[in-house]
CSV table of C-alpha atoms in Angstrom, one decimal:
chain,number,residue,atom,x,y,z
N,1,UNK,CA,32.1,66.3,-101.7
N,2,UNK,CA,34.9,63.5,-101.7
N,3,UNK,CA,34.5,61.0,-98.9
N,4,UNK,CA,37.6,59.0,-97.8
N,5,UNK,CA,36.9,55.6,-95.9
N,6,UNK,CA,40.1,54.0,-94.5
N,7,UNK,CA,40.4,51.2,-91.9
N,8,UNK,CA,43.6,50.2,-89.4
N,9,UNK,CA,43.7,47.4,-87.9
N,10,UNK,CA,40.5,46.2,-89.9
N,11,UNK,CA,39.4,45.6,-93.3
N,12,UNK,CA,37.0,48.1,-94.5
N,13,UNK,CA,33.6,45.7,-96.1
N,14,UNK,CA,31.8,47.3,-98.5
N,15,UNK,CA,28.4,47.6,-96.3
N,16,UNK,CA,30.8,49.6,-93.8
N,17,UNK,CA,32.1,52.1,-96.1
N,18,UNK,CA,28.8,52.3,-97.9
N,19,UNK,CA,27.1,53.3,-94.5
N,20,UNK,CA,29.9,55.6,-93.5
N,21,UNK,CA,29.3,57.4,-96.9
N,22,UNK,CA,25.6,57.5,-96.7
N,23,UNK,CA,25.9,58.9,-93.1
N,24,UNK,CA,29.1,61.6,-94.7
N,25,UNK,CA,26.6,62.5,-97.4
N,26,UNK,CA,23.1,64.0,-94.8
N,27,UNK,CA,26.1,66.1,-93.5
N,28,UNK,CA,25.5,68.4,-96.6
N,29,UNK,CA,22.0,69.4,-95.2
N,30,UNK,CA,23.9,71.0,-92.1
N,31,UNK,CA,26.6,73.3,-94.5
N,32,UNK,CA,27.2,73.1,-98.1
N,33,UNK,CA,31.1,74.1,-98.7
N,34,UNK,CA,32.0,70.6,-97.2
N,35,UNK,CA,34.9,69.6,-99.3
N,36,UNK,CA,36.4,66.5,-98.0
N,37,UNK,CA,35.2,63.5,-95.4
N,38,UNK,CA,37.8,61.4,-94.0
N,39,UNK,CA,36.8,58.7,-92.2
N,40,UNK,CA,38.9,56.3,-90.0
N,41,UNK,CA,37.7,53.1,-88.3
N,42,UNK,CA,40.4,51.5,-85.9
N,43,UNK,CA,39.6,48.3,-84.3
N,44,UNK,CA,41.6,47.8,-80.9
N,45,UNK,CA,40.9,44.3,-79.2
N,46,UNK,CA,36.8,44.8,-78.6
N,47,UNK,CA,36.5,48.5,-78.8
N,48,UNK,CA,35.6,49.9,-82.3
N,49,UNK,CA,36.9,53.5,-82.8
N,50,UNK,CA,36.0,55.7,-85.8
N,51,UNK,CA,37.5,59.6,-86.2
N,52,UNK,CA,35.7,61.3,-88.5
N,53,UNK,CA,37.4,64.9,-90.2
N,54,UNK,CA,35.4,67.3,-92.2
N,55,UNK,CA,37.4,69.8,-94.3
N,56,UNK,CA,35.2,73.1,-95.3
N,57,UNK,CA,36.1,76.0,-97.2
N,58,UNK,CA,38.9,78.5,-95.8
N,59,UNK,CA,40.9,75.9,-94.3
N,60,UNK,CA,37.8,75.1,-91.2
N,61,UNK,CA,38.2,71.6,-90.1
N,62,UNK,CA,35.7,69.6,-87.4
N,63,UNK,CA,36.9,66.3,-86.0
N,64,UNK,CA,34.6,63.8,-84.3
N,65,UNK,CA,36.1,60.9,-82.8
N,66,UNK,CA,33.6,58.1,-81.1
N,67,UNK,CA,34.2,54.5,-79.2
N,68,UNK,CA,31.7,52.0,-79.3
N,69,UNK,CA,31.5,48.2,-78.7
N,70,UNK,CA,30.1,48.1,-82.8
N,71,UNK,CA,31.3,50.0,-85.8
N,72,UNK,CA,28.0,51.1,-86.9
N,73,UNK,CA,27.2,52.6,-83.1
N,74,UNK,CA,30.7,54.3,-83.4
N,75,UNK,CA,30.4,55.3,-87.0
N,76,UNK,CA,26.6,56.8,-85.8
N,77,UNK,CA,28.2,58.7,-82.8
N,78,UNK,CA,31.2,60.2,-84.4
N,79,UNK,CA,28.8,61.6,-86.7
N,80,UNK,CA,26.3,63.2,-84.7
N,81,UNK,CA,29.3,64.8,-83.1
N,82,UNK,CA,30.3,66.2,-86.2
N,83,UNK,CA,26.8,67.5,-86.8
N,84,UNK,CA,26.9,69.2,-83.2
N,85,UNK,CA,30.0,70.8,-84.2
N,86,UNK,CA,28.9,72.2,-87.7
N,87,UNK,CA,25.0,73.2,-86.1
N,88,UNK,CA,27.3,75.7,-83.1
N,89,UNK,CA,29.5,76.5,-86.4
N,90,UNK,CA,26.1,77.7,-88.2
N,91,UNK,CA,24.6,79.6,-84.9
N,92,UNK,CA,28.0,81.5,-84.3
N,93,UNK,CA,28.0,82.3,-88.4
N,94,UNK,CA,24.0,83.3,-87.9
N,95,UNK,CA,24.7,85.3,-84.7
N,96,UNK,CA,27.3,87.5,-86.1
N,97,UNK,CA,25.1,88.2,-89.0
N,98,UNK,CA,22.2,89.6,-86.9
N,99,UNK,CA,24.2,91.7,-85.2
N,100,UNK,CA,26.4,93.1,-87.7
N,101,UNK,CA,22.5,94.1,-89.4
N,102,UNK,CA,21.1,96.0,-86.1
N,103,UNK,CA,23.4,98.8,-84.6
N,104,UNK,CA,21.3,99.3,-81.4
N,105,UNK,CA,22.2,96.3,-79.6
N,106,UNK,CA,25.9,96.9,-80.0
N,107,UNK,CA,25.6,100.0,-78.9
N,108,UNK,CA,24.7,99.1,-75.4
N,109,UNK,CA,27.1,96.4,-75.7
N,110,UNK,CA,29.7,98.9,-76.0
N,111,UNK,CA,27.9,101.4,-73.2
N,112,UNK,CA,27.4,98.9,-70.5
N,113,UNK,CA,31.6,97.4,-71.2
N,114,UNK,CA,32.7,101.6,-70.9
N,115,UNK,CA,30.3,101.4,-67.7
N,116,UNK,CA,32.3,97.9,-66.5
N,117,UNK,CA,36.0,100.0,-67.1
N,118,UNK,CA,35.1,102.6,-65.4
N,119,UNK,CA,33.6,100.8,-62.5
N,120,UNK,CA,36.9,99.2,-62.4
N,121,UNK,CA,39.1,101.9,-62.8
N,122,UNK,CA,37.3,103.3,-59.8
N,123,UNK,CA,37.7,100.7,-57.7
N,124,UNK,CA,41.7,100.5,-58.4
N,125,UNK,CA,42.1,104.2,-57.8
N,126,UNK,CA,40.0,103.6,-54.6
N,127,UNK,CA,42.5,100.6,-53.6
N,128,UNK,CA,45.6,102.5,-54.4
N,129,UNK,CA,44.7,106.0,-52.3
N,130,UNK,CA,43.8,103.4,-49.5
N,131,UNK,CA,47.3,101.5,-49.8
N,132,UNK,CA,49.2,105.1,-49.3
């Protein structure tokens, strides 16, 4: 995993960008195809703002941007949102499995959406012969 720290507007010290790597590198517990972290910290008059990008495989990107009043609290919450996004990333991955795997539940899936159409193509009909 390459990690990219870049500053604007404010010089990047070494203990920043070694804490915004340590925090880029306990991302690999969540998913492990991450390819590339970019990090941006922005400084703009007392508001620190950091907007973090995390490039997987296939072209998936999260982005987690965070303002703080200190770089290390905005560095801290653009990274738990990035963790937020890959954990809903993992569920919806998880879900899918489980019911790709058991055919029962999508079968009354599919009943009960045929019971919703027809329900509603009665009620049109109903509308319609009402109307004329």
């Amino acid at each position: 995993m390459k990690v990219n720290v870049v500053g604007r507007h404010v010089k990047v010290t070494d203990a920043m960008q070694q804490y915004a790597e340590e925090k880029a590198s306990k991302l690999n517990r969540f998913f492990k195809g991450i390819r590339n972290v970019d990090i941006v910290m922005d400084v703009n008059g007392l508001t620190h703002h950091v907007e973090t990008a995390v490039l997987l495989g296939h072209g998936l990107k999260f982005v987690g941007k965070a303002d703080a009043e200190d770089m290390y609290a905005a560095i801290d919450a653009a990274e738990s949102k990035i963790e937020k996004q890959i954990r809903r990333f993992n569920s919806k991955l998880k879900n899918h499995r489980d019911r790709s795997r058991i055919g029962s539940e999508g079968a009354v899936a599919s009943s009960e959406t045929q019971h919703d159409e027809a329900t509603y193509e009665a009620i049109v009909r109903e509308m319609l012969e009402e109307e004329t």
